[in-house]
Coordinates of C-alpha atoms in Angstrom, one line a residue:
X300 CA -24.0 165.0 9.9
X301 CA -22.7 166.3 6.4
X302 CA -25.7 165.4 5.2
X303 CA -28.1 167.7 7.8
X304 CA -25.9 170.7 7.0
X305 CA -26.6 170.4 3.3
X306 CA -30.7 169.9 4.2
X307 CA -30.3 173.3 6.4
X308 CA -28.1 174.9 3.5
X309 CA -31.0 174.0 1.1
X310 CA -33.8 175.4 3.3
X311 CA -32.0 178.3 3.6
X312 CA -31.6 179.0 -0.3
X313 CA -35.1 177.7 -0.7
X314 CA -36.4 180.7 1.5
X315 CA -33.5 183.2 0.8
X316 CA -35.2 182.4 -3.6
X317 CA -39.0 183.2 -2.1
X318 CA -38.2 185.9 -0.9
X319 CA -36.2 187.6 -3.2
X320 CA -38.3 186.3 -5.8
X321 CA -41.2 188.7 -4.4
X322 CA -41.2 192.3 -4.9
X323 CA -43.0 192.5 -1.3
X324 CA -41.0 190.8 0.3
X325 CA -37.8 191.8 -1.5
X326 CA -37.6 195.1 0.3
X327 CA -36.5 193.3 4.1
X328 CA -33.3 192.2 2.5
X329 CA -30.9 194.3 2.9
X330 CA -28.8 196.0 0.2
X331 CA -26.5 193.0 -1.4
X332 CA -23.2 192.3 -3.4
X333 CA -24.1 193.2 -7.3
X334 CA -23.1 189.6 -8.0
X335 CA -25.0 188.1 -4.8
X336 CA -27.8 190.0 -6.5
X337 CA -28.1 188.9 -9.9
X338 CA -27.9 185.6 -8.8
X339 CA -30.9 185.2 -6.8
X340 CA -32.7 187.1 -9.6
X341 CA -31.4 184.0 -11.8
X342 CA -32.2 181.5 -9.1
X343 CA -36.1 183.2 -8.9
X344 CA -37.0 181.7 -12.1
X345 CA -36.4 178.3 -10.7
X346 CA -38.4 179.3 -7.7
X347 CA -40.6 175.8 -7.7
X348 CA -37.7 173.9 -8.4
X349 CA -35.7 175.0 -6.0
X350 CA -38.6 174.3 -3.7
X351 CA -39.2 171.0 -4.7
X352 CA -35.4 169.6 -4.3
X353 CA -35.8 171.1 -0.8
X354 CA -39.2 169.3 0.1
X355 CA -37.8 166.2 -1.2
X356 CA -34.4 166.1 1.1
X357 CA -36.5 167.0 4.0
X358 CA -39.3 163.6 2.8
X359 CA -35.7 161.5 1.8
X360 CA -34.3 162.5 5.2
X361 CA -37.3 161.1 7.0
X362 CA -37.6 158.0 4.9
X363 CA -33.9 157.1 5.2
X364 CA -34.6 157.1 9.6
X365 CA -33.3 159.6 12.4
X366 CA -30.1 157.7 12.5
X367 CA -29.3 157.3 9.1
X368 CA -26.8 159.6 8.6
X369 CA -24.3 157.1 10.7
X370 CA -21.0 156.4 8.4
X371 CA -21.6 152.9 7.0
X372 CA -20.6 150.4 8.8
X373 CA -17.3 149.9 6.5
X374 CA -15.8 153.2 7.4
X375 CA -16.4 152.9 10.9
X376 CA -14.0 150.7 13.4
X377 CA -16.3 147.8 14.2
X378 CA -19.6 147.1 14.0
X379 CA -21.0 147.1 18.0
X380 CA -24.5 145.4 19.3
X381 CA -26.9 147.8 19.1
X382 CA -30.2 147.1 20.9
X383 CA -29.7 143.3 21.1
X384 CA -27.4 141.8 23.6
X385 CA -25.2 139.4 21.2
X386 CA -22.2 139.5 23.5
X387 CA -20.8 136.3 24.3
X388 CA -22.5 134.2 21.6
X389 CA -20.4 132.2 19.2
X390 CA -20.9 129.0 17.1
X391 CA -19.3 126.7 19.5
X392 CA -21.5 127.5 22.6
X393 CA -24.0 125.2 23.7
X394 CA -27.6 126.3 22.6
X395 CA -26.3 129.2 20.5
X396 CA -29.2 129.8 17.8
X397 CA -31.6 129.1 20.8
X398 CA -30.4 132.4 22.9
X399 CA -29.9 134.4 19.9
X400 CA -33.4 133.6 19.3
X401 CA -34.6 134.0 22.9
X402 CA -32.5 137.7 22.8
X403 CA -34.0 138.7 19.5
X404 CA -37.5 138.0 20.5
X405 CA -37.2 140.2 23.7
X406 CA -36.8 143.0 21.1
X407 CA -39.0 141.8 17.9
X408 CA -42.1 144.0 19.4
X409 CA -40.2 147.4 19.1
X410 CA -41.6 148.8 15.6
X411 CA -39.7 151.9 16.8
X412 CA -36.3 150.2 17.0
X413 CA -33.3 152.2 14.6
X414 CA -32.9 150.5 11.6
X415 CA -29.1 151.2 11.7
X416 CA -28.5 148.8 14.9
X417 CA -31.5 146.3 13.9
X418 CA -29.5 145.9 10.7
X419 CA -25.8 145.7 12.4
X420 CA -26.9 143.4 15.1
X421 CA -28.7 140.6 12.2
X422 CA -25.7 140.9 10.5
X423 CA -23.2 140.5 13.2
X424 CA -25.6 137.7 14.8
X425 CA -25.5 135.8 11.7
X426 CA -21.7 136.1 11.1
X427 CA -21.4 134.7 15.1
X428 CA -23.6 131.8 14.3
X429 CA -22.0 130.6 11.5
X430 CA -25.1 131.6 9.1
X431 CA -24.1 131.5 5.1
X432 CA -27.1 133.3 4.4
X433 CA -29.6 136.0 6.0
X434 CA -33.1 136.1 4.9
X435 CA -35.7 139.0 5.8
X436 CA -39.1 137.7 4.3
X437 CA -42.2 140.2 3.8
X438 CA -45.6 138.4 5.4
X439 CA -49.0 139.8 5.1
X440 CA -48.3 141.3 9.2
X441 CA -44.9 141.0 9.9
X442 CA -41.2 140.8 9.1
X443 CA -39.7 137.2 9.5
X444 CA -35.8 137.3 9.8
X445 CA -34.0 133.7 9.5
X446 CA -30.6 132.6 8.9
X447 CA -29.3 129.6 6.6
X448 CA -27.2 127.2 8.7
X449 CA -24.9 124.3 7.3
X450 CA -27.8 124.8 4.6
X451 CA -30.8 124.6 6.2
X452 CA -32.9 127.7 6.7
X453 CA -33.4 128.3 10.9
X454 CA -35.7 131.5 12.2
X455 CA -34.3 134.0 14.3
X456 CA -37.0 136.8 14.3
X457 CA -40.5 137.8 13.9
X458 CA -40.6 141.7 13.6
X459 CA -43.3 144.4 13.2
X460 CA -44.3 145.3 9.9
X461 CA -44.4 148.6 10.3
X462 CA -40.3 148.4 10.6
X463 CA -40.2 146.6 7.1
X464 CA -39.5 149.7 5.1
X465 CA -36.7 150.9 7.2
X466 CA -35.0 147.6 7.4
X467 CA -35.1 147.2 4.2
X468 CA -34.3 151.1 3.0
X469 CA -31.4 150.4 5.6
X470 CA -29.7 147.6 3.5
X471 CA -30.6 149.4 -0.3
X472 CA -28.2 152.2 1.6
X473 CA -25.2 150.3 2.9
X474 CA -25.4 148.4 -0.3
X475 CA -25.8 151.5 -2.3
X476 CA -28.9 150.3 -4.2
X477 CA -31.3 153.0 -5.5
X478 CA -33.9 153.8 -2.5
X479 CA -36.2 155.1 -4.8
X480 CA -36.4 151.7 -6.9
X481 CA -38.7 149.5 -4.1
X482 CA -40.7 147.4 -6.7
X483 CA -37.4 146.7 -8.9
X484 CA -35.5 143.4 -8.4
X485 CA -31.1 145.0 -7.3
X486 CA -28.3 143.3 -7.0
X487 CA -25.2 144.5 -4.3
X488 CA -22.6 144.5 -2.6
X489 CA -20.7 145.8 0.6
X490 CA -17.6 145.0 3.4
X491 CA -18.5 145.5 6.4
X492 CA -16.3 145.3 9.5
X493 CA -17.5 142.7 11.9
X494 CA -15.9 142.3 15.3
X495 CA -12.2 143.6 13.3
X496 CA -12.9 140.5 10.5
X497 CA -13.6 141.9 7.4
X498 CA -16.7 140.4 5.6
X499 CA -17.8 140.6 2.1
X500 CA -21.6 140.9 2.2
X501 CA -23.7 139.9 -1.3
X502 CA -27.1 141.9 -1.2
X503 CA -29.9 140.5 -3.6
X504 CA -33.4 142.5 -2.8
X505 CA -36.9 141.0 -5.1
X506 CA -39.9 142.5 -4.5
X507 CA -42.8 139.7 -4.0
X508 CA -46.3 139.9 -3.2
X509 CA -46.0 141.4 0.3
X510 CA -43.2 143.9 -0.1
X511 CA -39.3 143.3 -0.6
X512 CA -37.3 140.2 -0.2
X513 CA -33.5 140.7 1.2
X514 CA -31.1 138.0 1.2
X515 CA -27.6 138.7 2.4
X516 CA -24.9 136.6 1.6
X517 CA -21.8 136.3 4.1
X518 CA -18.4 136.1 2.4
X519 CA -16.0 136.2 4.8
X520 CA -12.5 137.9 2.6
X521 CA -10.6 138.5 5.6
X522 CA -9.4 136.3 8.1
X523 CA -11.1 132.7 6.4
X524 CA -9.0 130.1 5.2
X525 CA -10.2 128.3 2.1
X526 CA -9.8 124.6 3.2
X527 CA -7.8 122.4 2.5
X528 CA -8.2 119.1 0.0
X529 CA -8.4 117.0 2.7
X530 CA -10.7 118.2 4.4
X531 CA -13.5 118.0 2.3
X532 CA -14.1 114.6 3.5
X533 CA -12.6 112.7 0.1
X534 CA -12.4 109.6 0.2
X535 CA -8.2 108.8 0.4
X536 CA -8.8 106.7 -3.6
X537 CA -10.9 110.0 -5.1
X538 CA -8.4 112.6 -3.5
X539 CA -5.6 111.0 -4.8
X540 CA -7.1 111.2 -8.5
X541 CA -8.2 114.6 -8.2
X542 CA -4.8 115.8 -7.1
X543 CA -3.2 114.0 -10.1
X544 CA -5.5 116.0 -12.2
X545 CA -4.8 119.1 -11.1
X546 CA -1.5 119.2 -11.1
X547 CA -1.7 117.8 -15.1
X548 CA -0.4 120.6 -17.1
X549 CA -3.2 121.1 -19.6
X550 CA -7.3 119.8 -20.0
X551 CA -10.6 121.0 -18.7
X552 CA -11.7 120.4 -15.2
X553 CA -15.7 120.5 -14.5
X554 CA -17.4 121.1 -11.4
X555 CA -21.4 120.5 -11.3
X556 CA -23.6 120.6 -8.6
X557 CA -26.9 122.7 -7.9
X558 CA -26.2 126.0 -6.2
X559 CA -24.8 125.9 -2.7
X560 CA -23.1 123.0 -3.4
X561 CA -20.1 123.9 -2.7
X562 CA -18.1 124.3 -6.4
X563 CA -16.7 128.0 -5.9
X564 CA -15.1 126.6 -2.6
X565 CA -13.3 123.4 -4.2
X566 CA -12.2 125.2 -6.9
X567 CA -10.7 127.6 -4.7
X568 CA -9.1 125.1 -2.8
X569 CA -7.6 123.4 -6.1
X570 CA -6.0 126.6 -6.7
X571 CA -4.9 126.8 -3.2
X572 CA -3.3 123.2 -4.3
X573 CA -1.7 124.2 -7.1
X574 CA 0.0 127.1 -5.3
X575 CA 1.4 125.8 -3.0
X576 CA 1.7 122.0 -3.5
X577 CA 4.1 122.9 -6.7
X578 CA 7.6 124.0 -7.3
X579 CA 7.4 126.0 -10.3
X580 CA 5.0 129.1 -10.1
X581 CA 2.3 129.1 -12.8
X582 CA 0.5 132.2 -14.1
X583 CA -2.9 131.9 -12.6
X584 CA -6.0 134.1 -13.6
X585 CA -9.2 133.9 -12.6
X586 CA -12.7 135.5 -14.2
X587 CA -15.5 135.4 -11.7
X588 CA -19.1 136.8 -10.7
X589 CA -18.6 137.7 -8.0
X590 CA -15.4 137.3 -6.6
X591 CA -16.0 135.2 -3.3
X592 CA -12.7 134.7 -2.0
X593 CA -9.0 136.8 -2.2
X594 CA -6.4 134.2 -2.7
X595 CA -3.0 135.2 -3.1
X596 CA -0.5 134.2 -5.9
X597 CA -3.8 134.6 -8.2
X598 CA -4.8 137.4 -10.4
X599 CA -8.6 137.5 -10.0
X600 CA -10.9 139.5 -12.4
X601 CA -14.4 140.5 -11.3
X602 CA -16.9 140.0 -14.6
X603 CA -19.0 142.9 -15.1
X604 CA -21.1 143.2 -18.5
X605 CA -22.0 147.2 -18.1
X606 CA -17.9 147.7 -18.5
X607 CA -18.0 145.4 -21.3
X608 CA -16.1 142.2 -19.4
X609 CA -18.0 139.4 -19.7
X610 CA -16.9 135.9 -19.3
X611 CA -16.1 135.4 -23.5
X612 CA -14.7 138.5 -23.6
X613 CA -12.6 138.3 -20.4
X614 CA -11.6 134.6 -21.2
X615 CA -10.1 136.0 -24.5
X616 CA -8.2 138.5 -23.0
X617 CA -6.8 136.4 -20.3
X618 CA -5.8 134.0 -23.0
X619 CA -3.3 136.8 -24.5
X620 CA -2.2 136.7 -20.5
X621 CA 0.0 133.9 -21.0
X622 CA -1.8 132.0 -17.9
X623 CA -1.2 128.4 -17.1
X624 CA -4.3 128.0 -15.1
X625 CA -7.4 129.8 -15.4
X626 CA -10.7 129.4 -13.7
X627 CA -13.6 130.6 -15.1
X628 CA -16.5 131.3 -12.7
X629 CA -19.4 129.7 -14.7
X630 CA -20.3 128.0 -18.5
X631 CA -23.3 130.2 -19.0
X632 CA -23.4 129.9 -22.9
X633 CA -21.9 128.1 -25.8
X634 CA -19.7 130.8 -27.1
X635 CA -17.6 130.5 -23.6
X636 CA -17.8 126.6 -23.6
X637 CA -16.4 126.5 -27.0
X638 CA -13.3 129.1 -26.0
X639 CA -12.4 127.0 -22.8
X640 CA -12.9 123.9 -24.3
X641 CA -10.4 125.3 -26.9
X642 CA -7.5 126.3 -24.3
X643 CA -8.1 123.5 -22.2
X644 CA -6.6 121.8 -25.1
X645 CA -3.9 124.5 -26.3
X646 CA -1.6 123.9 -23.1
X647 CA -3.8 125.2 -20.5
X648 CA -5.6 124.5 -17.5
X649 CA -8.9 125.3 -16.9
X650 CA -11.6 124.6 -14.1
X651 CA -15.0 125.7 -14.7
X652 CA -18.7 125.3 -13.2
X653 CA -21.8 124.0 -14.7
X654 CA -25.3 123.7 -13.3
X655 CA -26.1 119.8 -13.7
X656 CA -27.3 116.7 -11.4
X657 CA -24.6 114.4 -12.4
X658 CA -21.1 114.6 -14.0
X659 CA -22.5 112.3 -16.6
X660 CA -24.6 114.8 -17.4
X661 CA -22.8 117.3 -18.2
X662 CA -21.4 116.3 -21.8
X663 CA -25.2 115.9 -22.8
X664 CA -25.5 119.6 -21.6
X665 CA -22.9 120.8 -23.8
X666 CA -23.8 118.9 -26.8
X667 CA -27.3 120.7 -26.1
X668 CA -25.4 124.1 -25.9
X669 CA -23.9 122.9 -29.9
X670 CA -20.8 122.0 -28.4
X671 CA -19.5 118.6 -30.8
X672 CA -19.0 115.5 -29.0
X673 CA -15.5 115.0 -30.2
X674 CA -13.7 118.5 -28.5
X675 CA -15.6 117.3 -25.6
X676 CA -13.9 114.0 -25.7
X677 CA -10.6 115.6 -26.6
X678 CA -10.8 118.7 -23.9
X679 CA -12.4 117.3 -20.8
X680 CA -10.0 115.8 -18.5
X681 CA -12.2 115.2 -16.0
X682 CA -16.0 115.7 -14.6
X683 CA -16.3 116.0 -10.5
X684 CA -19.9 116.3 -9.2
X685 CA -21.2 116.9 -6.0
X686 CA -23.3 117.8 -3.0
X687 CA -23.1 119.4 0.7
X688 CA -24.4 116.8 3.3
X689 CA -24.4 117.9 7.1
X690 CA -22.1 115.9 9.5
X691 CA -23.8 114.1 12.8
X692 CA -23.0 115.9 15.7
X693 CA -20.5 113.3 17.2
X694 CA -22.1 114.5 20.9
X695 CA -25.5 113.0 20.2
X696 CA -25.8 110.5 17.6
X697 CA -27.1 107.4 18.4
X698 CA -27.0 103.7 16.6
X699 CA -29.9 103.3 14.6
X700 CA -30.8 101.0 11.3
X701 CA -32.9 102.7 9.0
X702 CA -36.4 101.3 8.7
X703 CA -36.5 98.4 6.2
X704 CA -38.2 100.5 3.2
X705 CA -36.0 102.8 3.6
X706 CA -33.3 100.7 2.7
X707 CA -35.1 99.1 0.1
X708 CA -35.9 102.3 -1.7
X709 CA -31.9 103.0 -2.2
X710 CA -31.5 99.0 -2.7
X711 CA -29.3 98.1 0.3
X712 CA -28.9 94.7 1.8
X713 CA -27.6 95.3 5.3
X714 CA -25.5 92.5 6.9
X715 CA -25.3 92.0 11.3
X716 CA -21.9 93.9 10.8
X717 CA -23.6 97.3 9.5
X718 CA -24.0 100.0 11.8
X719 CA -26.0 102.9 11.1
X720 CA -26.1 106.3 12.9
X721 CA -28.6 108.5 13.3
X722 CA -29.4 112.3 14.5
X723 CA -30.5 113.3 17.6
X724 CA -30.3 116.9 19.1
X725 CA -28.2 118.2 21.8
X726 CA -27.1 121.6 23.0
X727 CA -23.9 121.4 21.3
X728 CA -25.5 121.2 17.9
X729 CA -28.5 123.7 18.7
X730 CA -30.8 120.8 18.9
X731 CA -30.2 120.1 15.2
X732 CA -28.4 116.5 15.5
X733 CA -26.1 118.2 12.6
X734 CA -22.5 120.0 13.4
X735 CA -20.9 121.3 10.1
X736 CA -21.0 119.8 6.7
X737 CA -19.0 117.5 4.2
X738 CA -18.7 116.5 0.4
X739 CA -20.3 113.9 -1.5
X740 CA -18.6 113.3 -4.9
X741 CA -18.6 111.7 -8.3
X742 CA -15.2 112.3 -10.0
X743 CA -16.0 111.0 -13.3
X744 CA -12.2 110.9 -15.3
X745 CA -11.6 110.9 -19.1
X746 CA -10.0 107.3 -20.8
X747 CA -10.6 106.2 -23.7
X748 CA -13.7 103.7 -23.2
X749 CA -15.2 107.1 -21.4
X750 CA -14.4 109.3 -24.5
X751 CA -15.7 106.7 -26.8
X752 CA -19.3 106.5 -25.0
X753 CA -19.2 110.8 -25.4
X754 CA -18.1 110.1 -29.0
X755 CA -21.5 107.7 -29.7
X756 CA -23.3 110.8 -28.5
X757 CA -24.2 108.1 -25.8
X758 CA -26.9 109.3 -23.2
X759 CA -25.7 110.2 -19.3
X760 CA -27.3 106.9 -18.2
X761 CA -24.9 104.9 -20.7
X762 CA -21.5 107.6 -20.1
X763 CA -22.5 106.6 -16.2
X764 CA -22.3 102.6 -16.9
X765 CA -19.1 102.9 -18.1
X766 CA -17.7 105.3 -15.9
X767 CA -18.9 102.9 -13.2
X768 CA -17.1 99.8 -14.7
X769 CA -14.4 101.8 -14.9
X770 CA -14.5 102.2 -11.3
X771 CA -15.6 105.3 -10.7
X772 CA -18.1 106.2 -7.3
X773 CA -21.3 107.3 -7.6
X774 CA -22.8 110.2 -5.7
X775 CA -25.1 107.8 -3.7
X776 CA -22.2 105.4 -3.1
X777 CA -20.0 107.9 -2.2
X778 CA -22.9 109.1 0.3
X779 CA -22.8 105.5 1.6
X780 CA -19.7 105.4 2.7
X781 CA -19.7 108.2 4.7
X782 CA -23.1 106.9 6.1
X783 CA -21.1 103.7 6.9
X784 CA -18.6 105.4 9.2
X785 CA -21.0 107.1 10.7
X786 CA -20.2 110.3 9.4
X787 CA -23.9 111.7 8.4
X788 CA -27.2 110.3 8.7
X789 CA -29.0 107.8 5.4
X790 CA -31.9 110.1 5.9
X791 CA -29.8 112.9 5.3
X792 CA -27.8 111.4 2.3
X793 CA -31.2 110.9 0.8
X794 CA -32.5 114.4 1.3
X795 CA -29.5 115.7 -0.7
X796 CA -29.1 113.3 -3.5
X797 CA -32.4 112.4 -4.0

């Protein structure tokens, strides 16, 4: 509404200028204010301006859409279904992705629909599902719309591409991205208010070949509950050693994993330990990009580089904090390895993320960053590595041994006691054979014969023998395990650490 008054208000000036401007035209007016006066003599000298910033309102207006000039969805109460019927849909109904599909597709031919409530109702659908991610992919003739589900990407929609433009335009606004900016990679970010639960949405928009790619992340900051240690699916030996490390009082804690494997969560959760598992309060300060999660009892710090707060930079500071435990969101380059490496040995705590395949891997990483083997040997307390792997929906799984090769190509001798489970489909698990998702882990812990192979400079191949002889679980035996009690699927274990 505020924003049609000021388009009339600038029509108005823009005619009120041409006409004043004119010495024809300028006798209709009728006699004015000496003030009034000399300022639309002023304002007649930036006639075509004038004109221009008019024309271009009235062209924004129309790009924007007719119901565009809604509040964002943050400032209103709730976020309603618009013109799809998602009422009654949650996660734990039978066949939910199926009639969200079904429901979707009975409005995918409108090209006409308002790009407000198209927008709203993806959102709120993929918050109802369960969905981490939302995905609206430019095609050649059409707008595909699909949701990432306990990690795997699942299609909702197939839209007109003639509504591209607005759906995206839609999303550059609630995220307040520049409009104007379509063939430019953004970056933003937005709460909405879904249903009364707050959510913390991540925009990313990349222009590719056929127009503008949107993902939407879903962070829920309100109501979630970062999980608990124990129910990350640990085995009860590797929970027991991670919980002694995190309550040690000073070191260097790693977590590595590809992205979406689940580090920002298990750190948080650590946190969450140390918080409340502890008598004595410790200082705790976080630096992170973004911030995912609120916790409380921690003072988190939101990295942004254009106010000059970068990780090195913030990791200083927070150093003159007096913190017992700091987490630092991500080891992007050497000059924060070195300074974390540093307190974890100066009677701090620190947990950090890196971007490796194993935790043996990570001291060669490192060393390649120009970090020396010795403060790595010295700082590290402890390397924990892992990987998301869905669970088998306990409604439909079935006994099933793995073809022979199959075991063969993980080397596995499989005895008459073995059982093996394997995924089928049902309604309760939207045909998937998969129902949520669990860890697989490698915690890889500092002693001496470990510090001594990262002392030889020793490669991840030779830090992993030793670890092993120490006792330590590798990601694929971890995996077996949990394939063992029927947990997930060995065809799923594979796809994830393989």
């Amino acid at each position: 509404m505020a924003y049609d008054i000021l388009l009339v208000g600038m029509v108005f000036l823009c005619l009120l200028v041409v006409v004043s401007a004119r010495p024809d035209t300028r006798a209709w007016l009728p006699a004015l204010p000496p003030a009034l006066d000399r300022l639309l003599r002023l304002s007649a000298t930036w006639e075509y301006w004038i004109v221009g910033a008019s024309l271009g309102l009235v062209a924004l207006r129309f790009v924007i859409g007719p119901r565009d000039d809604r509040a964002p969805a943050s400032t209103r109460g709730r976020m309603t279904s618009g013109i799809v019927d998602i009422s009654g849909i949650t996660r734990e109904q039978p066949d939910a992705l199926e009639r969200l599909q079904t429901r979707f597709a009975a409005v995918a031919h409108r090209a006409d629909a308002p790009a407000v409530d198209l927008v709203e109702d993806i959102i709120l659908a993929a918050a109802l599902v369960g969905a981490s991610d939302v995905h609206m992919e430019p095609k050649q003739n059409a707008l595909r719309v699909s949701f990432r589900i306990d990690g795997v990407m699942r299609d909702v929609a197939t839209f007109p591409k003639a509504i591209e433009s607005r759906l995206l335009n839609r999303i550059r606004v609630i995220s307040r991205l520049d409009i104007t900016r379509i063939d430019a990679p953004q970056d933003g970010r937005v709460e909405e208010d879904i249903r009364g639960q707050q959510m913390n949405l991540r925009v990313s928009v990349f222009p590719t070949h056929f127009g503008a790619k949107a993902v939407i992340r879903l962070l829920d900051s309100g109501s979630y509950r970062v999980p608990q240690l124990d129910e990350f699916g640990f085995q009860p030996k590797i929970l027991e050693q991670f919980r002694r490390i995190l309550h040690m009082p000073q070191g260097l804690i790693l977590f590595t994993g590809p992205t979406g494997s689940g580090k920002t969560t298990l750190m948080y959760a650590g946190l969450e330990e140390i918080v409340h598992k502890e008598e004595t309060r410790r200082n705790i300060i976080t630096l992170e990009d973004p911030i995912e999660r609120s916790l409380e009892a921690v003072n988190q710090t939101q990295v942004d580089a254009k106010r000059g707060l970068t990780f090195v930079s913030g990791l200083r500071t927070a150093l003159r904090q007096d913190p017992d435990v700091i987490m630092v969101g991500e080891i992007r380059d050497p000059e924060t390895a070195q300074i974390a490496l540093q307190a974890g040995q100066t009677g701090h705590l620190i947990l950090t993320t890196l971007h490796t395949n194993s935790a043996a891997s990570a001291f060669g990483r490192l060393v390649d960053m120009g970090i020396p083997p010795f403060l790595l040997a010295s700082a590290i307390t402890a390397v924990i590595s892992m990987r998301l792997v869905r669970r088998l929906c306990p409604h439909c799984r079935v006994q099933k041994t793995p073809p022979t090769a199959l075991l063969e190509h993980v080397q596995l001798s499989v005895d008459a006691s073995t059982t093996f489970y394997d995924a089928v489909g049902c309604t309760e698990c939207n045909r998937t054979g998969y129902l949520g998702r669990m860890l697989v882990t490698e915690l890889l812990t500092m002693d001496e014969e470990v510090a001594s192979a990262v002392l030889r400079n020793g490669s991840a191949g030779d830090v992993m023998r030793v670890a092993q002889g120490r006792g330590m679980f590798s990601l694929l035996e971890d995996g077996m395990t949990k394939v063992r009690n029927g947990d997930t699927s060995l065809v799923e274990l594979l796809r994830v650490v393989q």
